[in-house]
Short mmCIF file of C-alpha atoms in Angstrom, two decimals:
data_model
loop_
_atom_site.label_atom_id
_atom_site.label_comp_id
_atom_site.label_asym_id
_atom_site.label_seq_id
_atom_site.Cartn_x
_atom_site.Cartn_y
_atom_site.Cartn_z
CA MET T 1 90.97 127.03 93.85
CA THR T 2 94.33 124.91 92.28
CA ASP T 3 96.50 123.55 94.97
CA MET T 4 99.76 123.23 93.58
CA ALA T 5 100.78 119.99 95.17
CA SER T 6 98.14 118.55 93.56
CA ARG T 7 99.96 119.07 90.10
CA PRO T 8 96.90 120.30 87.77
CA ARG T 9 99.19 121.50 85.38
CA HIS T 10 96.66 122.76 82.81
CA VAL T 11 93.75 124.38 84.17
CA VAL T 12 93.55 128.23 86.10
CA ALA T 13 90.65 128.39 87.95
CA GLN T 14 88.66 131.56 86.45
CA GLY T 15 87.83 134.05 88.94
CA GLN T 16 90.71 133.38 91.30
CA ASP T 17 91.25 136.43 94.17
CA GLY T 18 92.97 139.29 93.44
CA ASP T 19 93.44 141.24 90.49
CA GLU T 20 96.84 139.79 89.14
CA ALA T 21 95.40 136.14 90.24
CA GLN T 22 98.79 133.58 89.11
CA GLY T 23 98.06 130.31 87.27
CA LEU T 24 100.45 127.96 88.63
CA GLY T 25 102.74 128.31 85.24
CA PRO T 26 101.87 126.16 82.48
CA GLY T 27 101.10 122.58 82.08
CA ARG T 28 105.09 122.08 83.05
CA TYR T 29 105.28 118.75 81.63
CA GLY T 30 101.83 118.81 79.76
CA ASN T 31 102.77 120.47 76.70
CA GLY T 32 104.84 118.28 73.66
CA ALA T 33 104.53 120.65 71.09
CA ALA T 34 107.84 121.44 69.45
CA GLY T 35 110.42 124.08 70.55
CA VAL T 36 109.17 127.05 71.59
CA ASN T 37 109.67 129.93 68.96
CA THR T 38 111.96 132.64 70.21
CA ASN T 39 111.90 134.99 67.32
CA ASN T 40 108.60 137.30 67.60
CA ALA T 41 108.03 138.80 64.59
CA SER T 42 105.98 141.45 66.69
CA THR T 43 108.83 142.96 68.24
CA GLY T 44 111.42 142.57 66.18
CA ASP T 45 114.67 139.90 66.71
CA ALA T 46 114.49 138.77 69.99
CA PRO T 47 117.94 139.10 72.52
CA ALA T 48 119.83 135.40 71.71
CA VAL T 49 119.18 132.98 74.30
CA PRO T 50 122.06 131.40 75.67
CA PRO T 51 123.03 127.78 75.61
CA HIS T 52 121.72 125.52 78.07
CA PRO T 53 124.67 125.05 80.58
CA LEU T 54 124.59 120.77 80.16
CA GLY T 55 124.46 121.40 75.91
CA ILE T 56 121.05 119.80 75.93
CA LYS T 57 119.03 120.94 72.81
CA PRO T 58 115.79 121.02 71.38
CA LEU T 59 113.87 117.56 70.35
CA GLY T 60 113.71 119.24 66.90
CA ASN T 61 117.65 119.04 66.85
CA LYS T 62 117.82 115.42 66.81
CA TYR T 63 117.18 114.74 63.39
CA PHE T 64 120.40 116.79 62.43
CA PHE T 65 122.28 114.22 64.57
CA SER T 66 124.07 111.29 63.42
CA GLY T 67 126.17 110.19 66.66
CA HIS T 68 124.66 108.36 70.02
CA ASP T 69 121.38 109.56 70.95
CA ALA T 70 121.38 109.40 75.06
CA ARG T 71 117.85 108.69 75.55
CA THR T 72 118.69 105.00 73.76
CA SER T 73 120.42 104.21 77.28
CA ILE T 74 117.69 104.81 79.75
CA GLY T 75 115.87 101.24 79.37
CA THR T 76 113.15 100.47 80.12
CA PHE T 77 112.00 104.24 80.58
CA GLN T 78 111.97 104.22 77.25
CA VAL T 79 108.62 103.30 76.57
CA LEU T 80 107.52 106.63 78.58
CA SER T 81 107.32 110.03 76.93
CA ASP T 82 109.62 112.96 78.53
CA GLU T 83 106.61 113.87 80.17
CA ALA T 84 105.68 110.93 81.85
CA LEU T 85 109.00 110.31 82.61
CA LEU T 86 109.25 113.80 84.36
CA GLN T 87 106.09 113.29 86.41
CA LEU T 88 107.27 109.87 87.39
CA LEU T 89 110.51 111.71 88.55
CA GLU T 90 108.59 113.79 91.30
CA TYR T 91 107.39 110.60 93.31
CA LEU T 92 111.23 109.81 94.19
CA ASP T 93 112.81 110.82 97.35
CA PRO T 94 115.72 113.39 96.81
CA ARG T 95 118.63 110.13 97.35
CA SER T 96 117.00 108.05 94.80
CA LEU T 97 116.90 110.75 92.42
CA ARG T 98 119.80 111.89 92.69
CA LEU T 99 121.60 108.45 92.01
CA LEU T 100 119.35 107.41 89.22
CA GLY T 101 120.81 110.84 87.59
CA TYR T 102 124.47 108.91 87.81
CA THR T 103 123.21 106.41 85.93
CA CYS T 104 123.16 107.96 82.12
CA ARG T 105 123.39 111.41 80.48
CA PHE T 106 119.89 111.09 79.82
CA LEU T 107 118.42 110.58 83.21
CA PHE T 108 121.23 112.97 84.56
CA ALA T 109 119.83 115.70 82.25
CA CYS T 110 116.32 114.56 83.69
CA SER T 111 117.69 114.92 87.45
CA MET T 112 119.15 118.02 87.13
CA ALA T 113 115.19 119.27 86.00
CA ASP T 114 114.57 121.91 88.66
CA ASP T 115 111.27 121.87 88.25
CA VAL T 116 111.17 118.06 89.37
CA TRP T 117 112.55 119.05 91.97
CA LYS T 118 110.37 122.02 93.13
CA THR T 119 107.44 119.46 93.62
CA ILE T 120 109.62 117.40 95.83
CA PHE T 121 110.47 120.64 97.61
CA LEU T 122 106.52 121.60 97.93
CA GLU T 123 105.77 118.21 99.03
CA SER T 124 108.30 117.86 101.50
CA GLU T 125 108.28 118.68 105.45
CA MET T 126 110.96 121.63 103.95
CA GLY T 127 107.98 122.91 102.22
CA LYS T 128 106.20 123.51 105.32
CA LYS T 129 108.83 125.31 107.02
CA HIS T 130 108.62 129.04 107.00
CA SER T 131 112.15 130.19 107.10
CA PHE T 132 115.61 128.32 105.70
CA GLU T 133 118.44 129.13 103.73
CA TRP T 134 117.40 129.35 99.91
CA ARG T 135 120.69 128.31 97.75
CA GLY T 136 119.86 129.30 94.24
CA SER T 137 117.76 126.33 92.62
CA TRP T 138 115.44 124.24 94.33
CA ARG T 139 117.52 121.28 93.91
CA ALA T 140 120.36 122.88 95.65
CA THR T 141 117.93 123.94 98.64
CA VAL T 142 116.47 120.52 98.90
CA LEU T 143 119.81 118.84 98.78
CA GLY T 144 121.49 120.93 101.23
CA LEU T 145 124.44 121.95 98.40
CA SER T 146 127.08 124.42 98.38
CA ARG T 147 126.62 127.43 96.03
CA GLU T 148 129.68 126.67 94.45
CA PRO T 149 130.33 125.69 90.86
CA THR T 150 129.79 122.13 90.64
CA LEU T 151 131.27 119.71 87.47
CA GLN T 152 128.84 119.25 84.75
CA ILE T 153 128.23 116.10 83.03
CA ASP T 154 127.88 117.03 78.88
CA CYS T 155 124.49 116.18 77.71
CA SER T 156 124.83 117.38 74.40
CA ASN T 157 122.98 114.56 72.86
CA VAL T 158 120.75 114.86 74.98
CA PHE T 159 117.58 116.06 72.70
CA SER T 160 113.64 117.29 74.31
CA ASP T 161 111.74 120.04 74.64
CA MET T 162 110.79 119.27 77.99
CA LEU T 163 113.99 119.76 79.22
CA HIS T 164 115.02 122.47 76.69
CA ARG T 165 111.70 124.60 76.88
CA PRO T 166 111.36 125.81 80.50
CA PHE T 167 115.62 126.91 80.19
CA VAL T 168 114.79 129.07 77.14
CA CYS T 169 111.37 130.55 78.67
CA SER T 170 113.54 131.43 81.83
CA HIS T 171 115.85 133.44 79.75
CA ILE T 172 113.95 135.33 77.43
CA SER T 173 113.62 139.13 77.45
CA VAL T 174 110.45 140.27 79.10
CA ASP T 175 111.51 143.89 78.22
CA HIS T 176 111.31 142.97 74.44
CA TYR T 177 107.95 142.35 74.41
CA ALA T 178 106.63 145.44 76.08
CA GLN T 179 108.38 147.71 73.59
CA ASN T 180 107.14 148.97 70.25
CA ILE T 181 103.57 149.15 71.46
CA PRO T 182 101.22 149.97 68.58
CA ALA T 183 99.63 153.32 69.07
CA ALA T 184 96.31 151.66 68.77
CA ASN T 185 96.89 149.47 71.40
CA GLU T 186 98.34 152.00 74.01
CA ILE T 187 95.79 152.30 77.03
CA ASP T 188 94.81 155.86 77.67
CA ARG T 189 97.45 157.20 80.59
CA LEU T 190 96.16 160.41 81.97
CA PRO T 191 97.06 162.35 85.13
CA ASP T 192 93.92 162.01 87.34
CA LEU T 193 90.09 161.54 87.40
CA SER T 194 87.48 162.78 88.98
CA TYR T 195 84.49 159.99 90.52
CA GLN T 196 81.83 162.09 87.77
CA GLU T 197 84.52 161.33 84.70
CA PHE T 198 85.44 157.77 85.76
CA ALA T 199 81.16 157.50 85.99
CA ALA T 200 80.62 158.88 83.00
CA GLN T 201 83.40 157.89 80.91
CA TRP T 202 85.58 155.32 82.14
CA SER T 203 84.66 152.68 84.05
CA LYS T 204 84.36 150.19 81.44
CA LYS T 205 87.91 151.14 79.94
CA PRO T 206 91.40 149.97 81.15
CA PHE T 207 93.26 153.26 81.96
CA ILE T 208 96.52 154.39 83.60
CA LEU T 209 96.89 157.28 86.40
CA THR T 210 100.02 158.80 86.54
CA GLN T 211 99.40 161.71 89.13
CA CYS T 212 96.99 159.83 91.40
CA ILE T 213 98.68 157.93 94.41
CA GLN T 214 101.13 160.55 94.80
CA PRO T 215 99.96 161.29 98.26
CA TRP T 216 100.09 158.00 99.62
CA PRO T 217 102.69 157.65 102.53
CA VAL T 218 103.84 154.36 101.11
CA THR T 219 105.07 155.41 97.64
CA ARG T 220 107.82 157.17 99.76
CA SER T 221 108.83 155.16 101.63
CA TRP T 222 108.09 151.18 100.44
CA THR T 223 111.15 149.65 98.44
CA ILE T 224 111.82 146.06 98.79
CA ASP T 225 115.07 146.51 101.03
CA GLY T 226 112.86 148.96 103.42
CA LEU T 227 110.62 146.17 104.11
CA LEU T 228 112.96 143.43 104.65
CA SER T 229 114.80 145.60 107.34
CA GLN T 230 111.23 145.82 108.93
CA HIS T 231 109.27 142.75 108.40
CA ALA T 232 112.23 140.39 107.63
CA ASP T 233 110.21 137.55 109.72
CA VAL T 234 107.02 138.43 108.90
CA VAL T 235 105.39 135.56 107.24
CA PHE T 236 103.54 136.41 103.50
CA ARG T 237 102.02 133.68 101.33
CA ALA T 238 103.72 133.14 97.88
CA GLU T 239 101.62 131.08 96.01
CA ALA T 240 101.52 127.50 97.56
CA VAL T 241 104.21 128.49 100.44
CA ASP T 242 104.46 130.59 103.08
CA TRP T 243 107.82 132.00 103.59
CA THR T 244 109.66 134.84 106.06
CA PHE T 245 109.96 137.69 103.97
CA ARG T 246 113.76 137.21 104.68
CA THR T 247 113.50 133.75 102.75
CA TYR T 248 111.31 134.88 100.03
CA CYS T 249 113.72 137.74 99.19
CA GLN T 250 116.77 134.93 98.95
CA TYR T 251 114.64 133.76 96.20
CA MET T 252 113.41 136.71 94.57
CA HIS T 253 117.10 137.70 94.16
CA ASN T 254 118.45 134.50 93.03
CA ASN T 255 116.56 131.91 91.04
CA GLN T 256 116.15 130.65 87.47
CA ASP T 257 112.51 129.72 87.57
CA GLU T 258 110.81 129.93 84.59
CA SER T 259 107.82 131.07 86.57
CA PRO T 260 109.27 132.50 89.50
CA LEU T 261 107.28 132.50 92.74
CA TYR T 262 104.75 135.58 93.53
CA LEU T 263 103.91 137.04 97.18
CA PHE T 264 100.73 137.52 97.04
CA ASP T 265 98.86 138.28 100.62
CA ARG T 266 95.90 139.20 101.74
CA LYS T 267 96.15 139.58 104.98
CA PHE T 268 99.52 141.48 104.74
CA ALA T 269 97.88 144.99 106.92
CA GLU T 270 97.34 143.03 109.42
CA LYS T 271 100.63 141.13 109.42
CA MET T 272 102.41 144.34 109.22
CA ALA T 273 100.27 146.48 111.51
CA ILE T 274 99.47 148.96 108.84
CA ALA T 275 96.39 150.78 108.60
CA VAL T 276 94.60 151.76 105.51
CA GLY T 277 92.01 154.35 104.90
CA ARG T 278 92.04 157.95 105.27
CA GLU T 279 92.43 157.71 109.04
CA GLU T 280 95.63 159.60 110.67
CA GLY T 281 98.67 157.84 110.14
CA ALA T 282 97.20 155.11 107.66
CA ALA T 283 100.01 153.60 105.11
CA TYR T 284 97.81 154.54 102.05
CA TRP T 285 93.56 154.66 100.96
CA LYS T 286 91.61 153.74 97.96
CA PRO T 287 91.60 156.48 95.47
CA GLU T 288 88.73 158.87 95.04
CA CYS T 289 88.14 158.40 91.40
CA PHE T 290 86.68 154.98 91.68
CA GLY T 291 84.30 156.18 94.14
CA PRO T 292 81.53 153.85 96.20
CA ASP T 293 82.52 150.04 96.55
CA LEU T 294 79.32 148.30 96.81
CA PHE T 295 81.02 145.59 98.60
CA GLU T 296 82.07 147.78 101.32
CA LEU T 297 78.13 147.18 102.37
CA LEU T 298 78.92 143.79 103.39
CA GLY T 299 81.43 144.84 106.08
CA SER T 300 83.43 141.58 107.52
CA GLU T 301 81.57 139.36 105.57
CA ARG T 302 82.86 140.90 102.15
CA PRO T 303 85.26 138.23 100.32
CA ALA T 304 88.94 138.90 100.32
CA HIS T 305 89.43 141.95 98.31
CA ARG T 306 93.04 143.89 98.90
CA TRP T 307 96.57 142.26 98.63
CA LEU T 308 100.38 143.29 98.70
CA ILE T 309 102.07 142.03 95.61
CA ILE T 310 105.90 141.54 95.34
CA GLY T 311 107.68 139.35 92.89
CA PRO T 312 110.93 139.40 91.02
CA ARG T 313 111.54 139.93 87.07
CA ARG T 314 109.78 137.49 85.38
CA SER T 315 106.83 136.61 87.44
CA GLY T 316 103.57 137.86 87.16
CA SER T 317 100.13 136.54 86.34
CA THR T 318 98.69 134.56 83.25
CA PHE T 319 95.69 135.53 81.73
CA HIS T 320 92.55 135.08 83.60
CA LYS T 321 89.35 137.87 84.55
CA ASP T 322 89.37 139.27 88.67
CA PRO T 323 87.01 137.26 90.99
CA ASN T 324 83.27 137.68 91.29
CA ALA T 325 83.07 140.26 88.16
CA THR T 326 84.39 142.79 90.24
CA SER T 327 86.86 145.83 88.82
CA ALA T 328 90.06 146.42 90.29
CA TRP T 329 93.15 148.89 90.14
CA ASN T 330 96.52 148.17 90.86
CA ALA T 331 99.18 150.80 91.71
CA VAL T 332 102.56 149.67 91.94
CA ILE T 333 104.99 151.33 94.32
CA GLN T 334 108.39 150.14 92.85
CA GLY T 335 109.31 148.27 89.39
CA ALA T 336 107.50 148.42 86.55
CA LYS T 337 104.69 145.97 85.04
CA TYR T 338 103.71 145.31 81.45
CA TRP T 339 100.14 144.71 80.87
CA ILE T 340 98.34 142.94 78.34
CA MET T 341 94.59 143.29 78.38
CA PHE T 342 91.33 142.52 76.54
CA PRO T 343 87.79 143.02 76.58
CA PRO T 344 85.44 140.23 78.25
CA SER T 345 83.79 138.77 74.57
CA ALA T 346 87.24 138.64 73.14
CA GLN T 347 88.77 135.33 72.04
CA VAL T 348 92.77 135.83 73.52
CA PRO T 349 95.31 133.64 71.52
CA GLY T 350 96.28 130.34 73.37
CA VAL T 351 93.18 130.56 75.88
CA TYR T 352 90.72 128.55 75.84
CA VAL T 353 87.45 128.72 77.98
CA SER T 354 85.34 125.94 79.19
CA ARG T 355 81.28 126.53 77.68
CA ASP T 356 80.15 127.62 81.51
CA SER T 357 83.47 129.85 81.71
CA SER T 358 84.25 128.07 84.94
CA GLU T 359 87.80 127.11 83.93
CA VAL T 360 90.14 128.64 81.92
CA THR T 361 92.79 126.54 80.44
CA SER T 362 95.97 127.77 79.06
CA PRO T 363 99.01 125.19 79.29
CA LEU T 364 101.70 128.05 79.15
CA SER T 365 103.68 130.23 81.23
CA ILE T 366 103.85 133.86 80.64
CA ALA T 367 106.77 133.43 78.80
CA GLU T 368 105.63 130.39 76.38
CA TRP T 369 102.76 132.85 75.79
CA LEU T 370 105.22 135.45 74.60
CA LEU T 371 106.70 133.65 72.51
CA GLU T 372 104.25 131.57 71.11
CA PHE T 373 101.14 134.01 70.69
CA HIS T 374 102.11 137.85 71.15
CA ALA T 375 102.62 138.68 68.10
CA GLU T 376 99.19 137.40 67.21
CA ALA T 377 97.82 138.82 70.18
CA ARG T 378 99.42 142.16 69.11
CA ARG T 379 97.50 142.24 65.55
CA LEU T 380 94.05 142.03 67.07
CA PRO T 381 91.85 145.37 67.27
CA GLU T 382 90.46 144.46 70.83
CA CYS T 383 94.34 144.59 72.55
CA ARG T 384 94.85 146.73 75.07
CA GLU T 385 98.85 147.22 76.34
CA GLY T 386 100.78 149.86 78.61
CA ILE T 387 103.45 149.62 81.23
CA CYS T 388 102.59 150.92 84.54
CA ARG T 389 105.32 152.57 86.49
CA ALA T 390 105.85 153.16 90.09
CA GLY T 391 103.66 155.64 91.07
CA GLU T 392 101.10 154.86 88.60
CA ILE T 393 97.81 153.22 89.04
CA LEU T 394 96.15 151.01 86.48
CA HIS T 395 92.35 150.67 86.20
CA VAL T 396 91.15 146.55 85.46
CA PRO T 397 87.22 146.99 84.24
CA SER T 398 85.38 144.37 85.32
CA GLY T 399 85.23 141.18 82.95
CA TRP T 400 88.75 142.30 81.55
CA TRP T 401 91.06 139.30 80.50
CA HIS T 402 94.33 140.54 81.43
CA LEU T 403 98.34 139.12 81.52
CA VAL T 404 101.02 140.99 83.85
CA VAL T 405 104.58 140.64 84.18
CA ASN T 406 107.29 142.72 86.11
CA LEU T 407 109.85 144.10 83.82
CA GLU T 408 111.53 144.74 87.36
CA ASP T 409 111.74 143.52 90.92
CA GLY T 410 108.68 145.55 92.43
CA ILE T 411 105.83 145.90 94.95
CA ALA T 412 101.94 146.97 94.04
CA LEU T 413 99.10 146.89 96.10
CA THR T 414 95.74 145.80 94.03
CA GLN T 415 92.11 145.87 95.48
CA ASN T 416 88.91 144.74 94.01
CA PHE T 417 86.00 146.81 93.78
CA VAL T 418 82.42 147.00 92.73
CA PRO T 419 81.28 150.27 91.14
CA GLU T 420 77.83 151.00 90.33
CA ALA T 421 78.35 150.58 86.89
CA HIS T 422 79.09 147.13 86.80
CA LEU T 423 76.41 146.28 89.55
CA GLY T 424 74.12 144.30 87.32
CA GLY T 425 77.08 142.27 86.31
CA VAL T 426 78.00 141.45 89.85
CA LEU T 427 74.77 140.41 90.65
CA SER T 428 74.22 138.17 87.90
CA PHE T 429 77.37 136.61 88.96
CA LEU T 430 76.66 135.87 92.27
CA LYS T 431 73.31 134.58 91.31
CA ASP T 432 73.68 132.61 87.98
CA LYS T 433 77.59 131.17 88.82
CA ALA T 434 77.52 130.20 92.35
CA ASP T 435 79.96 127.40 91.73
CA GLN T 436 82.24 130.15 90.68
CA VAL T 437 81.97 132.86 93.51
CA SER T 438 85.22 132.81 95.49
CA GLY T 439 86.62 134.78 98.36
CA PHE T 440 84.00 134.63 100.83
CA LYS T 441 84.10 133.11 104.57
CA ALA T 442 82.72 129.84 104.46
CA GLU T 443 79.95 130.81 106.96
CA VAL T 444 78.80 133.20 103.64
CA THR T 445 76.47 130.29 102.31
CA ASP T 446 74.44 132.97 99.95
CA PRO T 447 76.77 135.45 99.09
CA TYR T 448 74.04 136.60 96.35
CA GLY T 449 71.10 136.53 99.02
CA LEU T 450 73.64 138.70 101.06
CA PHE T 451 74.24 141.70 99.00
CA VAL T 452 70.80 141.78 97.81
CA SER T 453 69.72 142.02 101.60
CA ARG T 454 72.63 145.36 102.22
CA LEU T 455 71.35 146.67 99.39
CA ARG T 456 67.71 146.87 100.07
CA ASP T 457 68.47 148.06 103.70
CA GLN T 458 70.74 150.61 102.51
CA ARG T 459 70.76 151.41 98.50
CA PRO T 460 67.41 150.52 97.46
CA ASP T 461 67.77 152.68 94.51
CA LEU T 462 70.77 151.00 93.39
CA LEU T 463 69.47 147.51 94.03
CA GLU T 464 66.22 148.82 91.89
CA GLN T 465 68.65 149.77 89.13
CA GLY T 466 71.09 146.34 89.62
CA LEU T 467 68.21 143.85 89.41
CA ARG T 468 66.94 146.03 86.01
CA GLN T 469 70.27 145.65 84.56
CA LEU T 470 70.47 141.90 85.61
CA ALA T 471 67.53 141.12 84.00
CA ASP T 472 68.13 143.17 80.81
CA LYS T 473 71.13 140.78 80.44
CA LYS T 474 68.82 137.89 80.68
CA ARG T 475 66.94 139.19 78.50
CA ARG T 476 69.31 139.69 75.86
CA TRP T 477 70.70 136.35 76.46
CA ASP T 478 67.39 134.75 76.22
CA ALA T 479 66.67 136.26 72.67
CA VAL T 480 70.29 135.51 71.39
CA VAL T 481 69.77 131.63 72.88
CA GLY T 482 66.07 131.72 71.92
CA ASN T 483 65.40 130.38 75.26
CA GLY T 484 61.29 130.43 74.99
CA ASP T 485 59.06 133.73 76.19
CA VAL T 486 61.44 136.32 77.18
CA HIS T 487 59.28 138.44 79.31
CA ASP T 488 59.40 135.76 82.00
CA SER T 489 62.92 136.65 82.75
CA GLU T 490 62.23 140.60 82.92
CA GLN T 491 60.85 139.20 86.47
CA PRO T 492 64.08 139.69 88.85
CA GLN T 493 63.57 136.99 91.81
CA LYS T 494 63.77 138.34 95.11
CA LYS T 495 65.15 135.34 96.71
CA SER T 496 67.99 133.32 95.06
CA ALA T 497 67.95 129.53 95.88
CA GLY T 498 69.97 128.47 98.63
CA PHE T 499 73.48 126.92 98.09
CA THR T 500 76.66 126.14 99.75
CA PHE T 501 79.82 127.63 99.28
CA GLY T 502 83.42 127.21 100.64
CA PHE T 503 86.49 126.16 98.81
CA GLY T 504 86.31 122.68 100.36
CA PHE T 505 89.20 122.20 102.62
CA GLY T 506 87.55 123.19 106.04
CA ASP T 507 87.94 126.30 108.24
CA GLU T 508 88.79 129.67 106.50
CA GLU T 509 92.95 129.43 107.60
CA ASP T 510 92.91 125.84 105.96
CA GLU T 511 91.22 127.68 103.01
CA GLU T 512 94.04 130.08 102.48
CA ASP T 513 96.49 127.22 103.10
CA GLN T 514 94.96 125.73 99.68
CA GLU T 515 94.52 128.85 98.04
CA ILE T 516 96.71 130.10 95.14
CA PRO T 517 96.12 133.31 94.32
#
């Protein structure tokens, strides 16, 4: 799992918990490319981005400028790239950073970069607080500044992609990229499905159901304002922070972050004292169309599987696959989400996977990916796109790549599950990619062995089917790579080699503190 405080800005671990597993944004200062392209040809001319409030311009504009370049006034710091300089500033205390900004225009521009202050906040004592007054920006919050407008220094002779790009990305129109979806790309939309229809035709395809979750009480009672009135003091996980819902709502309604923090909490039912299931008074239940969830056989030992998701417009998740080869459903209670998806074998533009698939590298935020790669991705025949609106639910098949972004402030519920059609894939993942398995409690040292044991006890017919799928997959792989006699792979192993799994941070609560969904 990725810990924001350690600043690993490029790598997002594959198989993160939740079907909207949120990578912590781009390599914030790690992508030294020229300024972003703000005119995406895939959907026509994008709405204009306003000028930077300090007058900062992209680096390319420097070559058409004949006046004094502000960067020449930073002395010894000139030996550092903008990327390195901004990373260095993150290690200063707030007073030193503020004073350094008063020395020259370029350093003033750097000292105003809110991403620098975000890191300082997260690594300070304030970053450990559950409740405080959010003042509209990370800088103002750390320094306790008034929200009143303040005098700004003219930085029109500052040229830096590192300083200009986050501003551009925080002002792009995400609605623009969700428009004009080609007919061939549209995710199928259906009123509802029976389990028989799902198992026979739809378990390996994404789709949106428009008339499935209306019976849920939460579809009629949950709004952001309503939850705030009832659960203002409940502490929820939002990426690297644990904030009261009151504090998160202050942030959600008043921030200019390129990648806004996403509330993504796996213990929401306990925290909110709500029941989930078909029992009397339950808030919601799993849709019947998806059939049995085979991970339910694990009982209390199953990995984390359900989450409450709340986020502002522009928040969302960069490209990822769901954990442990599970499938997922994502139900929108309020708002609307734009999804863009690719099948497991697709090469997603701008996304790079390590040879063993253990790491997914994408030095781009959602906004940067939309600006740079959306047009290319939309032209691929494998591309699927769609908007899931309030009262609708989307299916994410096992192994499918997906990026999701909120078009409006919204609430969603999501759950990962193991359908019969993907049992072999889940067994393969647990067995062959043990180092990538996530979400289990530390005391579960052999997830594969545990799952096989429960299947053998309760669903031996499915175990035989799953092991056969596992053997077939291994045989096909050996045939592709030429690994000797394929007949050996036809004999499924009845007992996996032992291994110890954990996030490496101690007890379960510590694990969740480190976990970034």
